[in-house]
Amino acid sequence: LWSTEAEGSGIPQMKSIMSGFYDKLKGSLSLWALAAKALGLICAIGGGLPVGWEGPNVHIACIVAHHMSRLPLFRPLRSDRALRLQLMACACSVGLASSFGTPIGGALYAMETTASFYLVSTFWKSLLATLCGTLFYQILYKSPVVLAFENTSFAPGDYTPGQLSLFAILGVICGLLGAFFVKCVHVIYDLRLKKFPNVNRFILVGSVALIAACIQYPVRLFRLDPRRAINELFSADRLTDLSWVDVLLLVIIKFPLIAISIGLPIPAGVFIPSFLVGSGIGRLYGELLKHILGPHIVPGGYAVVGAAAFTAGVTRALSCAVVIFEVTGQLRHMLPTLLAVLLASVVGNAINKPLYDTLIIMKRLPYMPHMRTDREPSMEVKDVMETSVDYLRTTMSAAKLKGMLEAWPTYASFPVVDNEPPAPPAADRAGPSRQRFHPGPAESAEQRMFLGAVRRATVEGLVEAAERGAVEEAEETVSPRASAIVVGTGGGAGIGPAVAAAMMEARGEVPCDL
């Protein structure tokens, strides 16, 4: 109703922004998106839908940081593109740290899930920001009004190195189930768009919420706050209020409900629901091992490892292990947790993409993917590029410019080359910024020097100015030092600065990965 940019987790949008598409996704950082995200998250969680709050918290923190940067005190951060992206990275870390009270895990998780590249100098800034977020978390969750995660109390003998193979198997299982969960989210989302493309979003969300309420309300475990249920599953003692049947129902029912809810047009995070399902899987696995191998098995430890491993299988973030250490307050199961998380991530990556990358594809967000050097695609640029193109020379008349605009009505920009072919030794002197340009069929086969590109709107402005008599003949010259196109009359005056500014503006839209 207020902003469609508030839909979903918010981490995919931030990942797109961090990969260089800040200007294309400014709508995701509007105040309307902030209001819709905050109110929608409250209604979604209060209505009983199995969604988390860590992703929306990241989105909210980034919106607040974006608008704070407009204040005079922080204006230098906004004017510098690199500092602006570092500000967004710190905001992502604060959003995660304030969700769990995990400063180190929050900074690492934000680095893994939102950054396509990361400056080391950003880490200490993110850590400082997460400490502030964790401070407010501690102040808020120490009050009896709200419920936080409880520290575990495992004894030294609850885990032995001989159980590492059992934890490794749990990690593989969680990796397989995590990849299956990502596939379910994608399939359900595509199925909804194909079968129900014109369904009103309010009717859709209301129907799912009604079905979820009817299914969950009869079972006590489903009515609990997710953190309270996770605390019970993490307990080193026997389950008193719950049975293994309740835990089995939690996994069977919550798994599809979460997969459906993630794709709904509502604010929805996935970390806490994944923690809940993973802890249920680990607890069932531990109870089964205890029944088979004897009472020395502590199912609560397997619940802790299962929560981290399943979340890693969904998000492919190894920092889930660090988050679980900070949440539980114990390092008793550090080695099995790291092993299970690593195996879950490896198994999941072998099957499909992480959840946040899948959401980017589902929502068709702009994103610069990571290209591995050991898996280069067989297709090259020359296989998809258009070779029969016309181009502008450094000196052209307005009549020729107009003819080129009419001949190529779909071109958004035109390449610019020099007038004369370069001498043979020029290849060594050109430098890395100069590229060879192969002319189209209309020109000779001689190679020319590629100087830059000019937007169609700029060329149209030149033609209109010439037709009005303001410019009788336009000459385009290139400044080798500035690499910017300067257009003007014979004396160099006129609209040259405007074209140079347009050239630099076009460069500002290039993603930082390039």
Short mmCIF file of C-alpha atoms in Angstrom, two decimals:
data_model
loop_
_atom_site.label_atom_id
_atom_site.label_comp_id
_atom_site.label_asym_id
_atom_site.label_seq_id
_atom_site.Cartn_x
_atom_site.Cartn_y
_atom_site.Cartn_z
CA LEU A 1 0.00 0.00 0.00
CA TRP A 2 2.84 2.39 0.90
CA SER A 3 5.87 0.86 -0.81
CA THR A 4 6.42 -2.39 -2.69
CA GLU A 5 10.14 -2.01 -1.92
CA ALA A 6 9.38 -3.14 1.65
CA GLU A 7 8.55 -6.67 0.51
CA GLY A 8 10.77 -9.57 1.45
CA SER A 9 13.87 -9.78 3.54
CA GLY A 10 15.69 -6.63 2.48
CA ILE A 11 19.08 -8.32 2.36
CA PRO A 12 18.82 -9.03 -1.43
CA GLN A 13 18.20 -5.31 -2.08
CA MET A 14 21.15 -4.38 0.11
CA LYS A 15 23.32 -6.93 -1.68
CA SER A 16 22.43 -5.30 -5.00
CA ILE A 17 23.23 -1.86 -3.59
CA MET A 18 26.55 -3.07 -2.20
CA SER A 19 27.50 -4.54 -5.59
CA GLY A 20 27.36 -1.06 -7.13
CA PHE A 21 23.71 -0.41 -8.00
CA TYR A 22 23.15 2.28 -5.38
CA ASP A 23 21.53 4.73 -7.80
CA LYS A 24 19.19 2.15 -9.35
CA LEU A 25 17.70 1.06 -6.00
CA LYS A 26 17.22 4.39 -4.26
CA GLY A 27 13.51 3.59 -3.93
CA SER A 28 14.43 0.83 -1.47
CA LEU A 29 15.87 3.49 0.84
CA SER A 30 12.87 5.81 0.95
CA LEU A 31 11.00 6.84 4.10
CA TRP A 32 7.84 5.20 2.74
CA ALA A 33 9.76 1.92 2.53
CA LEU A 34 10.88 2.42 6.15
CA ALA A 35 7.32 2.95 7.40
CA ALA A 36 5.97 0.01 5.40
CA LYS A 37 8.82 -2.26 6.52
CA ALA A 38 8.42 -1.49 10.23
CA LEU A 39 4.62 -1.72 10.32
CA GLY A 40 4.48 -4.72 7.98
CA LEU A 41 7.02 -6.63 10.06
CA ILE A 42 5.06 -6.03 13.26
CA CYS A 43 1.84 -7.21 11.63
CA ALA A 44 3.46 -10.26 10.01
CA ILE A 45 5.07 -11.53 13.22
CA GLY A 46 2.09 -10.56 15.37
CA GLY A 47 -0.22 -12.34 12.94
CA GLY A 48 1.57 -15.63 13.47
CA LEU A 49 3.35 -16.00 10.13
CA PRO A 50 6.63 -17.94 10.51
CA VAL A 51 8.98 -15.17 9.41
CA GLY A 52 12.05 -13.64 11.01
CA TRP A 53 13.09 -10.07 11.69
CA GLU A 54 16.83 -10.01 11.01
CA GLY A 55 16.52 -9.23 7.27
CA PRO A 56 13.98 -6.43 7.76
CA ASN A 57 16.17 -5.05 10.56
CA VAL A 58 19.05 -4.84 8.10
CA HIS A 59 16.83 -2.99 5.62
CA ILE A 60 15.56 -0.60 8.30
CA ALA A 61 19.10 0.14 9.53
CA CYS A 62 20.24 0.92 5.98
CA ILE A 63 17.32 3.29 5.39
CA VAL A 64 18.08 5.13 8.63
CA ALA A 65 21.77 5.38 7.71
CA HIS A 66 20.89 6.61 4.22
CA HIS A 67 18.77 9.47 5.54
CA MET A 68 21.16 10.32 8.38
CA SER A 69 23.86 10.84 5.76
CA ARG A 70 21.81 13.78 4.46
CA LEU A 71 22.42 15.71 7.67
CA PRO A 72 25.13 18.38 7.42
CA LEU A 73 27.29 16.54 9.94
CA PHE A 74 27.48 13.39 7.79
CA ARG A 75 27.38 15.01 4.35
CA PRO A 76 31.04 14.13 3.56
CA LEU A 77 30.10 10.45 3.88
CA ARG A 78 27.34 10.87 1.31
CA SER A 79 29.42 12.78 -1.23
CA ASP A 80 32.14 10.12 -1.34
CA ARG A 81 30.93 6.96 -3.09
CA ALA A 82 33.37 4.62 -1.31
CA LEU A 83 32.47 6.00 2.14
CA ARG A 84 28.77 5.77 1.27
CA LEU A 85 29.09 2.05 0.56
CA GLN A 86 31.07 1.58 3.78
CA LEU A 87 28.24 3.32 5.62
CA MET A 88 25.78 0.84 4.11
CA ALA A 89 28.03 -2.07 5.12
CA CYS A 90 28.11 -0.82 8.72
CA ALA A 91 24.33 -0.40 8.72
CA CYS A 92 23.89 -4.00 7.55
CA SER A 93 26.09 -5.20 10.40
CA VAL A 94 24.14 -3.16 12.97
CA GLY A 95 20.82 -4.57 11.72
CA LEU A 96 22.02 -8.13 12.27
CA ALA A 97 23.82 -7.47 15.56
CA SER A 98 20.76 -5.77 17.04
CA SER A 99 18.64 -8.80 16.13
CA PHE A 100 20.66 -11.32 18.15
CA GLY A 101 23.08 -9.34 20.32
CA THR A 102 26.03 -10.80 18.40
CA PRO A 103 28.56 -8.09 17.45
CA ILE A 104 31.21 -10.29 15.84
CA GLY A 105 28.77 -12.69 14.20
CA GLY A 106 26.67 -9.79 12.94
CA ALA A 107 29.64 -8.12 11.25
CA LEU A 108 30.81 -11.37 9.68
CA TYR A 109 27.32 -12.41 8.56
CA ALA A 110 26.75 -9.02 6.91
CA MET A 111 30.10 -9.32 5.17
CA GLU A 112 29.20 -12.74 3.75
CA THR A 113 25.60 -12.09 2.74
CA THR A 114 25.65 -8.51 1.43
CA ALA A 115 29.15 -7.76 0.13
CA SER A 116 30.32 -8.68 -3.36
CA PHE A 117 33.68 -7.14 -2.44
CA TYR A 118 34.89 -5.97 0.95
CA LEU A 119 37.49 -3.45 2.09
CA VAL A 120 39.38 -4.61 5.16
CA SER A 121 39.28 -1.08 6.53
CA THR A 122 35.50 -1.38 6.74
CA PHE A 123 35.61 -4.22 9.26
CA TRP A 124 36.71 -2.22 12.30
CA LYS A 125 34.04 0.38 11.50
CA SER A 126 31.40 -2.35 11.24
CA LEU A 127 32.58 -3.89 14.49
CA LEU A 128 32.36 -0.54 16.28
CA ALA A 129 28.84 -0.05 14.93
CA THR A 130 27.76 -3.56 15.97
CA LEU A 131 29.02 -2.96 19.50
CA CYS A 132 26.66 0.00 19.75
CA GLY A 133 23.80 -2.09 18.37
CA THR A 134 24.56 -4.91 20.80
CA LEU A 135 24.60 -2.43 23.69
CA PHE A 136 21.02 -1.41 22.94
CA TYR A 137 20.09 -5.07 22.51
CA GLN A 138 21.43 -5.85 25.98
CA ILE A 139 19.58 -2.88 27.49
CA LEU A 140 16.30 -3.83 25.82
CA TYR A 141 16.37 -7.57 26.36
CA LYS A 142 17.38 -7.41 29.99
CA SER A 143 13.89 -6.16 30.77
CA PRO A 144 11.28 -8.81 31.64
CA VAL A 145 8.93 -7.57 28.93
CA VAL A 146 10.75 -9.25 26.08
CA LEU A 147 12.38 -12.64 25.64
CA ALA A 148 15.96 -13.23 24.54
CA PHE A 149 18.04 -16.31 23.79
CA GLU A 150 19.27 -18.18 26.85
CA ASN A 151 22.83 -19.40 27.32
CA THR A 152 23.29 -23.15 27.18
CA SER A 153 24.75 -25.18 30.05
CA PHE A 154 26.43 -28.23 28.55
CA ALA A 155 28.81 -30.20 30.77
CA PRO A 156 32.35 -31.17 29.67
CA GLY A 157 31.31 -34.79 29.12
CA ASP A 158 28.27 -34.03 26.95
CA TYR A 159 30.40 -34.15 23.81
CA THR A 160 33.31 -36.44 22.94
CA PRO A 161 35.60 -36.30 19.88
CA GLY A 162 34.32 -39.73 18.86
CA GLN A 163 31.00 -38.13 17.91
CA LEU A 164 32.55 -35.95 15.21
CA SER A 165 31.48 -38.36 12.48
CA LEU A 166 27.88 -38.15 13.73
CA PHE A 167 27.99 -34.36 13.63
CA ALA A 168 29.47 -34.52 10.12
CA ILE A 169 26.53 -36.62 8.97
CA LEU A 170 24.19 -34.06 10.52
CA GLY A 171 25.97 -31.31 8.57
CA VAL A 172 25.49 -33.17 5.28
CA ILE A 173 21.80 -33.75 6.06
CA CYS A 174 21.28 -30.08 6.89
CA GLY A 175 23.09 -29.06 3.70
CA LEU A 176 20.77 -31.24 1.61
CA LEU A 177 17.66 -29.98 3.40
CA GLY A 178 18.88 -26.36 3.13
CA ALA A 179 19.34 -26.69 -0.64
CA PHE A 180 15.89 -28.32 -0.85
CA PHE A 181 14.42 -25.41 1.10
CA VAL A 182 15.93 -22.87 -1.32
CA LYS A 183 14.51 -24.86 -4.23
CA CYS A 184 11.08 -24.94 -2.59
CA VAL A 185 11.09 -21.15 -2.11
CA HIS A 186 11.91 -20.62 -5.80
CA VAL A 187 9.37 -23.15 -7.08
CA ILE A 188 6.55 -21.87 -4.87
CA TYR A 189 7.24 -18.28 -5.90
CA ASP A 190 7.24 -19.14 -9.61
CA LEU A 191 4.12 -21.25 -9.20
CA ARG A 192 2.29 -18.38 -7.52
CA LEU A 193 3.20 -15.99 -10.32
CA LYS A 194 2.06 -18.44 -13.01
CA LYS A 195 -1.13 -19.78 -11.42
CA PHE A 196 -2.29 -16.69 -9.52
CA PRO A 197 -0.75 -13.69 -11.31
CA ASN A 198 -3.62 -11.26 -10.67
CA VAL A 199 -4.58 -12.20 -7.10
CA ASN A 200 -4.87 -9.20 -4.80
CA ARG A 201 -1.90 -9.15 -2.42
CA PHE A 202 -4.12 -8.48 0.61
CA ILE A 203 -6.28 -11.50 -0.18
CA LEU A 204 -3.17 -13.62 -0.79
CA VAL A 205 -1.47 -12.70 2.49
CA GLY A 206 -4.74 -12.93 4.44
CA SER A 207 -5.47 -16.41 3.08
CA VAL A 208 -2.01 -17.72 3.94
CA ALA A 209 -2.17 -16.14 7.41
CA LEU A 210 -5.58 -17.76 8.04
CA ILE A 211 -4.35 -21.19 6.97
CA ALA A 212 -1.17 -20.82 9.04
CA ALA A 213 -3.21 -19.83 12.11
CA CYS A 214 -5.55 -22.80 11.75
CA ILE A 215 -2.62 -25.20 11.45
CA GLN A 216 -0.37 -23.76 14.14
CA TYR A 217 -2.72 -22.71 16.91
CA PRO A 218 -3.75 -26.22 18.13
CA VAL A 219 -0.12 -27.19 18.85
CA ARG A 220 1.42 -25.52 21.89
CA LEU A 221 4.94 -25.55 20.45
CA PHE A 222 3.79 -23.53 17.45
CA ARG A 223 2.22 -20.88 19.65
CA LEU A 224 5.50 -20.23 21.47
CA ASP A 225 7.80 -17.39 20.60
CA PRO A 226 10.47 -18.88 18.28
CA ARG A 227 13.21 -17.95 20.75
CA ARG A 228 11.47 -19.77 23.59
CA ALA A 229 11.03 -22.86 21.41
CA ILE A 230 14.70 -22.69 20.40
CA ASN A 231 15.75 -22.36 24.05
CA GLU A 232 13.80 -25.51 24.92
CA LEU A 233 15.30 -27.45 22.03
CA PHE A 234 18.82 -26.27 22.97
CA SER A 235 18.38 -27.48 26.55
CA ALA A 236 20.85 -30.08 27.80
CA ASP A 237 18.07 -31.68 29.87
CA ARG A 238 15.30 -33.94 28.71
CA LEU A 239 12.26 -32.42 27.05
CA THR A 240 9.58 -32.06 29.73
CA ASP A 241 6.81 -30.03 28.13
CA LEU A 242 7.43 -31.35 24.62
CA SER A 243 7.64 -34.80 23.07
CA TRP A 244 9.50 -36.01 20.00
CA VAL A 245 6.16 -36.02 18.18
CA ASP A 246 5.81 -32.27 18.80
CA VAL A 247 9.31 -31.67 17.46
CA LEU A 248 8.58 -33.81 14.39
CA LEU A 249 5.39 -31.85 13.71
CA LEU A 250 7.36 -28.61 14.07
CA VAL A 251 9.77 -29.64 11.30
CA ILE A 252 7.08 -31.06 8.99
CA ILE A 253 4.67 -28.12 9.31
CA LYS A 254 7.04 -25.19 9.73
CA PHE A 255 9.23 -26.15 6.78
CA PRO A 256 6.59 -25.58 4.04
CA LEU A 257 4.97 -22.65 5.86
CA ILE A 258 8.29 -20.81 6.01
CA ALA A 259 9.00 -21.55 2.34
CA ILE A 260 5.60 -20.10 1.39
CA SER A 261 5.86 -17.07 3.68
CA ILE A 262 9.31 -16.03 2.38
CA GLY A 263 7.84 -15.41 -1.07
CA LEU A 264 4.83 -13.41 0.10
CA PRO A 265 4.68 -9.62 -0.46
CA ILE A 266 5.42 -8.90 3.21
CA PRO A 267 8.57 -8.07 5.22
CA ALA A 268 10.06 -11.46 6.05
CA GLY A 269 13.43 -12.66 7.34
CA VAL A 270 14.68 -16.22 7.18
CA PHE A 271 17.39 -16.52 9.86
CA ILE A 272 15.23 -17.14 12.93
CA PRO A 273 12.86 -19.57 11.11
CA SER A 274 15.90 -21.46 9.81
CA PHE A 275 17.29 -21.57 13.35
CA LEU A 276 14.01 -23.02 14.59
CA VAL A 277 13.72 -25.71 11.91
CA GLY A 278 17.42 -26.57 12.18
CA SER A 279 17.23 -26.95 15.94
CA GLY A 280 14.23 -29.25 15.49
CA ILE A 281 16.10 -31.37 12.94
CA GLY A 282 19.13 -31.57 15.22
CA ARG A 283 17.03 -32.45 18.26
CA LEU A 284 15.26 -35.28 16.39
CA TYR A 285 18.62 -36.55 15.15
CA GLY A 286 20.03 -36.46 18.68
CA GLU A 287 17.01 -38.20 20.19
CA LEU A 288 17.34 -40.95 17.57
CA LEU A 289 21.04 -41.39 18.33
CA LYS A 290 20.30 -41.47 22.06
CA HIS A 291 17.74 -44.23 21.50
CA ILE A 292 20.23 -46.22 19.42
CA LEU A 293 23.62 -45.57 21.06
CA GLY A 294 22.66 -45.01 24.67
CA PRO A 295 22.17 -42.27 27.29
CA HIS A 296 25.63 -40.72 26.83
CA ILE A 297 24.27 -38.83 23.79
CA VAL A 298 22.98 -35.34 24.64
CA PRO A 299 20.35 -34.34 22.04
CA GLY A 300 20.56 -30.66 22.98
CA GLY A 301 24.08 -30.44 21.56
CA TYR A 302 22.86 -31.80 18.24
CA ALA A 303 20.08 -29.22 18.26
CA VAL A 304 22.67 -26.43 18.58
CA VAL A 305 24.78 -27.84 15.75
CA GLY A 306 21.69 -28.53 13.62
CA ALA A 307 20.48 -24.94 13.95
CA ALA A 308 23.78 -23.53 12.71
CA ALA A 309 24.19 -26.15 9.98
CA PHE A 310 20.69 -25.80 8.51
CA THR A 311 20.96 -22.00 8.50
CA ALA A 312 24.31 -22.32 6.74
CA GLY A 313 22.74 -24.72 4.25
CA VAL A 314 20.13 -22.07 3.42
CA THR A 315 22.29 -18.92 3.42
CA ARG A 316 25.75 -20.52 2.78
CA ALA A 317 27.22 -18.22 5.43
CA LEU A 318 29.95 -19.79 7.56
CA SER A 319 29.48 -17.03 10.11
CA CYS A 320 26.39 -18.89 11.33
CA ALA A 321 28.81 -20.81 13.55
CA VAL A 322 30.03 -17.58 15.14
CA VAL A 323 26.45 -16.40 15.65
CA ILE A 324 25.54 -19.66 17.42
CA PHE A 325 28.60 -19.34 19.70
CA GLU A 326 27.56 -15.85 20.75
CA VAL A 327 23.88 -16.79 21.13
CA THR A 328 24.54 -19.84 23.32
CA GLY A 329 27.47 -18.30 25.24
CA GLN A 330 29.45 -21.57 25.06
CA LEU A 331 32.29 -22.92 22.92
CA ARG A 332 31.78 -26.51 24.08
CA HIS A 333 30.60 -27.61 20.62
CA MET A 334 32.90 -25.34 18.60
CA LEU A 335 34.64 -28.07 16.57
CA PRO A 336 31.49 -30.04 15.61
CA THR A 337 29.63 -26.81 14.82
CA LEU A 338 32.37 -25.57 12.49
CA LEU A 339 32.59 -28.98 10.82
CA ALA A 340 28.84 -29.27 10.30
CA VAL A 341 28.49 -25.69 9.05
CA LEU A 342 31.33 -26.14 6.56
CA LEU A 343 29.89 -29.40 5.22
CA ALA A 344 26.39 -27.94 4.98
CA SER A 345 27.67 -24.96 3.02
CA VAL A 346 29.73 -27.12 0.65
CA VAL A 347 26.86 -29.54 0.01
CA GLY A 348 24.39 -26.70 -0.54
CA ASN A 349 26.69 -24.86 -2.96
CA ALA A 350 27.12 -28.06 -4.96
CA ILE A 351 23.34 -28.19 -5.55
CA ASN A 352 22.10 -24.61 -6.04
CA LYS A 353 22.68 -20.96 -5.20
CA PRO A 354 22.26 -19.43 -1.71
CA LEU A 355 18.84 -18.16 -0.72
CA TYR A 356 19.68 -14.46 -1.04
CA ASP A 357 21.13 -14.91 -4.54
CA THR A 358 18.01 -16.90 -5.46
CA LEU A 359 15.80 -14.08 -4.17
CA ILE A 360 17.75 -11.61 -6.31
CA ILE A 361 17.02 -13.76 -9.35
CA MET A 362 13.37 -14.21 -8.38
CA LYS A 363 12.79 -10.49 -7.93
CA ARG A 364 14.98 -9.59 -10.95
CA LEU A 365 17.16 -7.20 -9.00
CA PRO A 366 20.33 -5.83 -10.63
CA TYR A 367 23.40 -7.59 -9.34
CA MET A 368 27.03 -8.08 -10.34
CA PRO A 369 27.72 -11.81 -9.80
CA HIS A 370 31.07 -13.18 -8.76
CA MET A 371 33.00 -14.68 -11.69
CA ARG A 372 35.38 -17.45 -10.65
CA THR A 373 38.68 -17.55 -12.50
CA ASP A 374 38.71 -21.35 -12.57
CA ARG A 375 35.24 -21.54 -14.15
CA GLU A 376 35.35 -19.06 -16.98
CA PRO A 377 32.27 -19.16 -19.24
CA SER A 378 32.94 -20.40 -22.74
CA MET A 379 31.05 -17.47 -24.26
CA GLU A 380 33.14 -14.39 -24.98
CA VAL A 381 32.16 -10.75 -25.40
CA LYS A 382 32.61 -10.96 -29.16
CA ASP A 383 29.95 -13.69 -29.27
CA VAL A 384 27.20 -11.34 -28.04
CA MET A 385 28.40 -7.90 -29.11
CA GLU A 386 27.05 -6.03 -32.13
CA THR A 387 29.84 -5.56 -34.66
CA SER A 388 28.08 -3.65 -37.44
CA VAL A 389 27.77 -0.36 -35.57
CA ASP A 390 28.25 3.22 -36.66
CA TYR A 391 30.33 5.55 -34.58
CA LEU A 392 31.13 9.20 -34.16
CA ARG A 393 34.43 10.67 -35.25
CA THR A 394 36.10 13.52 -33.47
CA THR A 395 34.91 15.92 -36.17
CA MET A 396 31.41 15.52 -37.63
CA SER A 397 28.82 17.89 -39.01
CA ALA A 398 25.39 18.33 -37.51
CA ALA A 399 23.81 16.88 -40.67
CA LYS A 400 25.77 13.64 -40.26
CA LEU A 401 24.86 13.48 -36.59
CA LYS A 402 21.18 13.81 -37.47
CA GLY A 403 21.49 11.13 -40.12
CA MET A 404 23.08 8.75 -37.63
CA LEU A 405 20.30 9.35 -35.09
CA GLU A 406 17.69 8.55 -37.72
CA ALA A 407 19.56 5.48 -38.93
CA TRP A 408 19.92 4.00 -35.45
CA PRO A 409 16.79 4.94 -33.46
CA THR A 410 17.37 2.33 -30.73
CA TYR A 411 20.95 3.26 -29.81
CA ALA A 412 21.22 4.75 -26.29
CA SER A 413 24.83 5.84 -26.82
CA PHE A 414 27.41 6.03 -29.59
CA PRO A 415 31.12 5.15 -29.53
CA VAL A 416 33.58 7.87 -30.44
CA VAL A 417 36.83 7.21 -32.36
CA ASP A 418 39.62 9.41 -33.60
CA ASN A 419 39.79 10.72 -37.15
CA GLU A 420 43.02 9.11 -38.24
CA PRO A 421 44.16 5.50 -37.74
CA PRO A 422 46.94 5.29 -35.12
CA ALA A 423 50.52 4.62 -36.06
CA PRO A 424 51.78 1.07 -35.38
CA PRO A 425 53.89 1.99 -32.31
CA ALA A 426 50.93 3.71 -30.69
CA ALA A 427 49.73 0.40 -29.27
CA ASP A 428 52.58 0.43 -26.83
CA ARG A 429 52.06 4.06 -25.86
CA ALA A 430 48.28 4.07 -25.60
CA GLY A 431 48.10 2.84 -22.01
CA PRO A 432 45.50 0.54 -20.42
CA SER A 433 42.59 2.99 -20.83
CA ARG A 434 42.79 3.03 -24.65
CA GLN A 435 41.02 0.27 -26.60
CA ARG A 436 41.15 -0.69 -30.25
CA PHE A 437 37.94 -0.15 -32.18
CA HIS A 438 37.05 -2.21 -35.25
CA PRO A 439 34.97 -0.12 -37.65
CA GLY A 440 31.74 -1.30 -39.20
CA PRO A 441 31.24 -2.32 -42.82
CA ALA A 442 30.59 1.29 -43.88
CA GLU A 443 34.18 2.30 -43.10
CA SER A 444 37.57 1.04 -44.10
CA ALA A 445 39.12 -1.97 -42.45
CA GLU A 446 41.71 0.14 -40.68
CA GLN A 447 41.69 0.01 -36.89
CA ARG A 448 40.91 3.22 -35.06
CA MET A 449 41.42 4.34 -31.48
CA PHE A 450 38.35 4.08 -29.23
CA LEU A 451 38.09 7.33 -27.27
CA GLY A 452 34.85 7.03 -25.30
CA ALA A 453 31.09 7.13 -25.69
CA VAL A 454 28.47 9.86 -25.78
CA ARG A 455 24.81 9.53 -24.84
CA ARG A 456 22.08 9.77 -27.41
CA ALA A 457 20.44 12.64 -25.54
CA THR A 458 23.64 14.65 -25.82
CA VAL A 459 23.85 14.08 -29.57
CA GLU A 460 20.19 15.05 -29.96
CA GLY A 461 20.91 18.25 -28.04
CA LEU A 462 23.74 19.09 -30.43
CA VAL A 463 21.51 18.56 -33.46
CA GLU A 464 18.69 20.66 -31.99
CA ALA A 465 21.14 23.46 -31.16
CA ALA A 466 22.49 23.37 -34.70
CA GLU A 467 19.00 23.53 -36.17
CA ARG A 468 18.24 26.56 -34.04
CA GLY A 469 21.31 28.24 -35.42
CA ALA A 470 23.18 28.22 -32.14
CA VAL A 471 25.80 25.83 -33.51
CA GLU A 472 26.56 25.74 -37.24
CA GLU A 473 28.95 22.84 -37.14
CA ALA A 474 29.82 20.67 -34.13
CA GLU A 475 33.25 19.30 -33.61
CA GLU A 476 33.99 16.62 -31.05
CA THR A 477 37.46 16.49 -29.61
CA VAL A 478 38.78 14.29 -26.85
CA SER A 479 40.99 15.43 -24.02
CA PRO A 480 43.59 12.65 -23.57
CA ARG A 481 44.15 13.54 -19.93
CA ALA A 482 40.53 13.76 -18.83
CA SER A 483 39.26 11.07 -21.28
CA ALA A 484 36.07 13.14 -21.55
CA ILE A 485 34.36 14.20 -24.74
CA VAL A 486 34.44 17.96 -25.30
CA VAL A 487 32.13 19.34 -27.95
CA GLY A 488 31.99 22.90 -29.15
CA THR A 489 32.48 25.21 -32.06
CA GLY A 490 35.84 25.96 -33.59
CA GLY A 491 36.86 28.12 -30.63
CA GLY A 492 36.14 25.40 -28.07
CA ALA A 493 33.37 27.36 -26.35
CA GLY A 494 29.69 26.46 -26.07
CA ILE A 495 28.26 23.21 -24.76
CA GLY A 496 31.49 21.30 -24.28
CA PRO A 497 31.33 21.29 -20.43
CA ALA A 498 27.79 19.89 -20.50
CA VAL A 499 28.88 16.97 -22.66
CA ALA A 500 31.91 16.34 -20.48
CA ALA A 501 29.63 16.30 -17.42
CA ALA A 502 27.32 13.84 -19.17
CA MET A 503 30.29 11.60 -19.88
CA MET A 504 31.36 11.62 -16.24
CA GLU A 505 27.78 11.03 -15.11
CA ALA A 506 27.64 7.93 -17.29
CA ARG A 507 30.83 6.69 -15.67
CA GLY A 508 29.33 7.18 -12.23
CA GLU A 509 26.69 4.55 -13.01
CA VAL A 510 29.27 1.83 -13.69
CA PRO A 511 29.23 -0.74 -10.83
CA CYS A 512 32.24 -0.68 -8.57
CA ASP A 513 33.10 -4.30 -9.45
CA LEU A 514 34.03 -3.14 -12.96
#
